[in-house]
Coordinates of C-alpha atoms in Angstrom, one line a residue:
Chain X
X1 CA 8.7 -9.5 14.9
X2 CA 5.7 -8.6 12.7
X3 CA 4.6 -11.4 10.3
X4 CA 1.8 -11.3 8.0
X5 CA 1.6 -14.3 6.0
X6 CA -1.3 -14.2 3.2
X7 CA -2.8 -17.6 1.2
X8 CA -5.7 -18.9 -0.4
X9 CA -4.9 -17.4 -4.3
X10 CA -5.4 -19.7 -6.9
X11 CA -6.6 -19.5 -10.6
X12 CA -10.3 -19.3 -10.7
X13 CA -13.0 -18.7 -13.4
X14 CA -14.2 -15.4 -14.4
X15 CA -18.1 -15.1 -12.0
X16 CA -16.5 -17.4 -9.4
X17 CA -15.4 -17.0 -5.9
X18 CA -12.2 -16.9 -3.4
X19 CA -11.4 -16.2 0.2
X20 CA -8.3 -14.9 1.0
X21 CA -6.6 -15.1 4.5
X22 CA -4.1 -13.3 6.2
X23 CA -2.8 -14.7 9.7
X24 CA -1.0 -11.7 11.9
X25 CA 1.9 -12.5 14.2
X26 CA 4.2 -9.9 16.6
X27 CA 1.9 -7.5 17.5
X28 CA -2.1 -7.2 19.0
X29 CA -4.1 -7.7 16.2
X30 CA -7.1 -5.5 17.4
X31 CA -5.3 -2.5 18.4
X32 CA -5.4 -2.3 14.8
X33 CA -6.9 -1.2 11.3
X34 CA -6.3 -4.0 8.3
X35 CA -6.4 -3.5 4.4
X36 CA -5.9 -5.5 1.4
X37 CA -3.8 -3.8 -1.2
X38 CA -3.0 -5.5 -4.6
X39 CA -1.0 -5.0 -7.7
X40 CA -1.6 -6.9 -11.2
X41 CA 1.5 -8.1 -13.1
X42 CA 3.8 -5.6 -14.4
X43 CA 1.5 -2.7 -12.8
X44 CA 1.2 -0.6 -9.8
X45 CA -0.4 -0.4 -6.3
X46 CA -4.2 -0.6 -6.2
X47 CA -5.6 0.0 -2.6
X48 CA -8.3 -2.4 -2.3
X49 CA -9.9 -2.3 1.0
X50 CA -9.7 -1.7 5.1
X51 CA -11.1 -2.7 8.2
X52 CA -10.8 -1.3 11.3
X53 CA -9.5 -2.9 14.3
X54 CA -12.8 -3.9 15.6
X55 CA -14.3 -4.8 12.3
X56 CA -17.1 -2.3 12.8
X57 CA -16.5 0.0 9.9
X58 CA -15.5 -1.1 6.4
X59 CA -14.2 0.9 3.2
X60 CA -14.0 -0.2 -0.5
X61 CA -12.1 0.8 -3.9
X62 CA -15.1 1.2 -6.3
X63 CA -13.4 -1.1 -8.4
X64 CA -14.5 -3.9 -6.2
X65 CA -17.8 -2.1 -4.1
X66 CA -20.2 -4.6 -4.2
X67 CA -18.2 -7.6 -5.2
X68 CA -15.3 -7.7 -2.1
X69 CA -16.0 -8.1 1.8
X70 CA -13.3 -7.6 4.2
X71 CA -13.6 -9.1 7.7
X72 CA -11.6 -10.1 10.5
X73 CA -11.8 -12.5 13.5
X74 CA -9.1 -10.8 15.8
X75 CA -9.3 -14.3 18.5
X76 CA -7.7 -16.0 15.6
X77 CA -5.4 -12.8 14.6
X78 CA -6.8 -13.4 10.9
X79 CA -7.8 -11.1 8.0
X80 CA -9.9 -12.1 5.3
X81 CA -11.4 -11.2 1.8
X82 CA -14.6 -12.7 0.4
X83 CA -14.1 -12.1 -3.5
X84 CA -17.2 -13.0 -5.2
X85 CA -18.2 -12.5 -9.3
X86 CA -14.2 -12.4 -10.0
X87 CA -13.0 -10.8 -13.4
X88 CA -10.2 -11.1 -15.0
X89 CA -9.0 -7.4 -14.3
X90 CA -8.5 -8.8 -10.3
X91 CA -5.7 -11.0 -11.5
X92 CA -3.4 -9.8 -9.1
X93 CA -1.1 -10.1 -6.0
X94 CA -2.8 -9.4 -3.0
X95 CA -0.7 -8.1 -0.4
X96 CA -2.3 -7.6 3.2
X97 CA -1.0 -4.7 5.3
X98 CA -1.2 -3.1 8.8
X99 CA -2.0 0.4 9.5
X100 CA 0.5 2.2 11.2
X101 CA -1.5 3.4 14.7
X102 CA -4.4 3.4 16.4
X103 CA -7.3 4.4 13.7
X104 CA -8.8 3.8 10.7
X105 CA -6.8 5.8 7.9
X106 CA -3.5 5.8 8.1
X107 CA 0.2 4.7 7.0
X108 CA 0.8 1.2 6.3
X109 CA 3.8 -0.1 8.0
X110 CA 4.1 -3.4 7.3
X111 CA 3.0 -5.6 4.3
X112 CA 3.1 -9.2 3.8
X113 CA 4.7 -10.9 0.7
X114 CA 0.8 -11.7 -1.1
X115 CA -1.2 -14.3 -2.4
X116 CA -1.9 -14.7 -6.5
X117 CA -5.3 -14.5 -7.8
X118 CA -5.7 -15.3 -10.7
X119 CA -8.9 -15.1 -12.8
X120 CA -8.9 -17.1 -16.1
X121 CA -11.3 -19.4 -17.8
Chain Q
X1 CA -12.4 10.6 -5.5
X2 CA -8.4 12.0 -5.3
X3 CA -6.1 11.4 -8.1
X4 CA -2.2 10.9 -7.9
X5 CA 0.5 11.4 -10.2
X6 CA 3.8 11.0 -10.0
X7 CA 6.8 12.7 -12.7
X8 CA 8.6 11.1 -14.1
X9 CA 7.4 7.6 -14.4
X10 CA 10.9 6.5 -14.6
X11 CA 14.7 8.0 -14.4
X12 CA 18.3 6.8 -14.3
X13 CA 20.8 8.5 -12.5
X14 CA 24.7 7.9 -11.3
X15 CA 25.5 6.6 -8.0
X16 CA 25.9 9.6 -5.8
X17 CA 23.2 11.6 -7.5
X18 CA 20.4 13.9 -5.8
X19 CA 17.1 11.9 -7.2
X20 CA 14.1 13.7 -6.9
X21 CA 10.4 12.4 -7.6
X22 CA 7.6 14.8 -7.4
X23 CA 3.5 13.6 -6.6
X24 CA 0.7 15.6 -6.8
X25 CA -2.5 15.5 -5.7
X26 CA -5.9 16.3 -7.5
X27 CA -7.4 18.2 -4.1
X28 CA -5.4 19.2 -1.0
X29 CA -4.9 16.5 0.9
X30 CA -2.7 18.1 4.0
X31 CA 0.3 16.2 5.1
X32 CA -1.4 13.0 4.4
X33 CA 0.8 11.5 2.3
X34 CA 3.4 8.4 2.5
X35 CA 5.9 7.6 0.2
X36 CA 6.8 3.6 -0.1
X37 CA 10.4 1.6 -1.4
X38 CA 9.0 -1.3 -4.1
X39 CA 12.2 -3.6 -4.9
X40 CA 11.3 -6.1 -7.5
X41 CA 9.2 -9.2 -6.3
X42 CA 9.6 -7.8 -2.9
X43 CA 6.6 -6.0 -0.9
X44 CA 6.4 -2.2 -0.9
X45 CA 8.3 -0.7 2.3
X46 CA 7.0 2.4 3.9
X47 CA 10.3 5.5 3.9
X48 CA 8.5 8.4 4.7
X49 CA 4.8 8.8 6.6
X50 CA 2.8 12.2 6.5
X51 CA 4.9 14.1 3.7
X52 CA 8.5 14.1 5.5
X53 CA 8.3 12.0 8.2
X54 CA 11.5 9.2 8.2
X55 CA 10.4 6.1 9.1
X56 CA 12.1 4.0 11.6
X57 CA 15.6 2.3 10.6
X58 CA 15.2 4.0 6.9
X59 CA 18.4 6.2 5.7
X60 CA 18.6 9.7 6.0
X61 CA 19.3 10.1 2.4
X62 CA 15.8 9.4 2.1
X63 CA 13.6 12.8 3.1
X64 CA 10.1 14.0 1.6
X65 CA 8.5 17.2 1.7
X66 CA 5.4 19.1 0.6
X67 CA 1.4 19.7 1.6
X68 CA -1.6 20.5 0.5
X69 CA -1.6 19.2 -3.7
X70 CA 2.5 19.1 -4.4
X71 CA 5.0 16.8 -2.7
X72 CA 8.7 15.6 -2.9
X73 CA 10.9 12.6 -2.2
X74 CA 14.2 13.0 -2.5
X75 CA 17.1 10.1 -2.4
X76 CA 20.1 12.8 -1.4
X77 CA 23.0 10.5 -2.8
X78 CA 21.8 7.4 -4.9
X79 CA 22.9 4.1 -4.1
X80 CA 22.8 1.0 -5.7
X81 CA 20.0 -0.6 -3.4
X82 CA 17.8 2.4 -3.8
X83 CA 17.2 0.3 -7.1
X84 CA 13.4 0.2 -7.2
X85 CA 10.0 1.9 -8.1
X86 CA 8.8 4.0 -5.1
X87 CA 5.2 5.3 -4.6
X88 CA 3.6 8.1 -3.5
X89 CA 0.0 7.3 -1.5
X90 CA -2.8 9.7 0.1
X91 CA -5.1 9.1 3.0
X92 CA -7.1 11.8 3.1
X93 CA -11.0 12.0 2.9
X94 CA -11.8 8.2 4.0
X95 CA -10.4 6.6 1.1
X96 CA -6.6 5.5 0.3
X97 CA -5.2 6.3 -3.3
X98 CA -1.4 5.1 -4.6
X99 CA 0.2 7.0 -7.3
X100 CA 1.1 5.0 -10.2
X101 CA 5.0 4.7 -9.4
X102 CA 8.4 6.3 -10.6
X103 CA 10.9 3.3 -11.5
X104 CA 14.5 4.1 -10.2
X105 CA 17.2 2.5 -11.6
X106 CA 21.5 3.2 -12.2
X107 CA 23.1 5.1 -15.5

């Protein structure tokens, strides 16, 4: 069974800085491509970022270019995202999700059940 | 960058009703679109991959249809679980864009 279980969202102050994590279970990790989707309270689904299955090539919502990194260490089967100079427009749930096959862009098939960041002085 | 939208933002409908959701795209984007099940405080679901594609294990009531700029998702007899916001979502051109939802629920 696929399990993606997401943690490390807290409340943090606006400029600071989080990791998230995301530990994959049920399937091989590096076969492949990651992302990082998230959705503020009350709103909709913001793509925020993927990975693909070797970590080699990296894409970014221009929302968070610059400010996000999204890596993986596939011996641990884990997902992560650097968030540095945090505003309070990335208060959100951050929900990590599997691409569907083999490649970088496409469907995502399974989702975890997210981590809240939340960015408040 | 492509734009989504989605029409209407929200509907109510009878159980047994044909539900239909339309998403359109700001550039052709192909068959490269999904269409994703959000029940509230649950994660999104993926129903239909590449414009009409069923999923695995999802319904048959379920269907999508559509390329290039102008898609469809159709429920084909509304049930009560169907309850929830569903999401259209491109992957064309190296980057991944959600449209901003149609909320679902029962007259």
């Amino acid at each position: 069974e696929v399990q993606l279980v997401e943690s490390g969202g807290v409340v943090v102050q606006p400029g600071g800085s989080l990791r998230l994590s995301c530990a994959a279970s049920g399937f091989t990790f590096d076969d492949y491509a990651m992302h990082w989707v998230r959705q503020a309270p009350g709103k909709g689904l913001e793509w925020v970022s993927l990975i693909s299955w070797d970590g080699g090539s990296t894409y970014y919502a221009d929302s968070v270019k610059g400010r996000f990194t999204i890596s993986r260490d596939n011996s641990k089967n884990s997902l992560y995202l650097q968030m540095n100079s945090l505003r309070a427009e990335d208060t959100a749930l951050y929900y990590c999700a599997k691409g569907a096959w083999f490649g970088e862009f496409n469907p995502l098939d399974y989702w975890g059940q997210g981590t809240l960041v939340t960015v408040s002085s | 960058d492509i734009q989504m939208t989605q029409s209407p933002s929200s509907l109510s409908a009878s159980v047994g009703d044909r539900v239909t959701i339309t998403c359109q795209a700001s550039q052709d984007i192909s068959n490269y679109l999904n269409w994703y099940q959000q029940k509230p405080g649950k994660a999104p679901k993926l129903l239909i991959y590449d414009a009409s594609n069923l999923e695995t294990g999802v319904p048959s009531r379920f269907s999508g249809s559509g390329s290039g700029t102008d898609f469809t998702f159709t429920i084909s007899s509304l049930q009560p679980e169907d309850i929830a916001t569903y999401y259209c979502q491109q992957y064309d051109n190296l980057e991944v864009t959600f449209g901003p939802g149609t909320k679902v629920d029962i007259k």
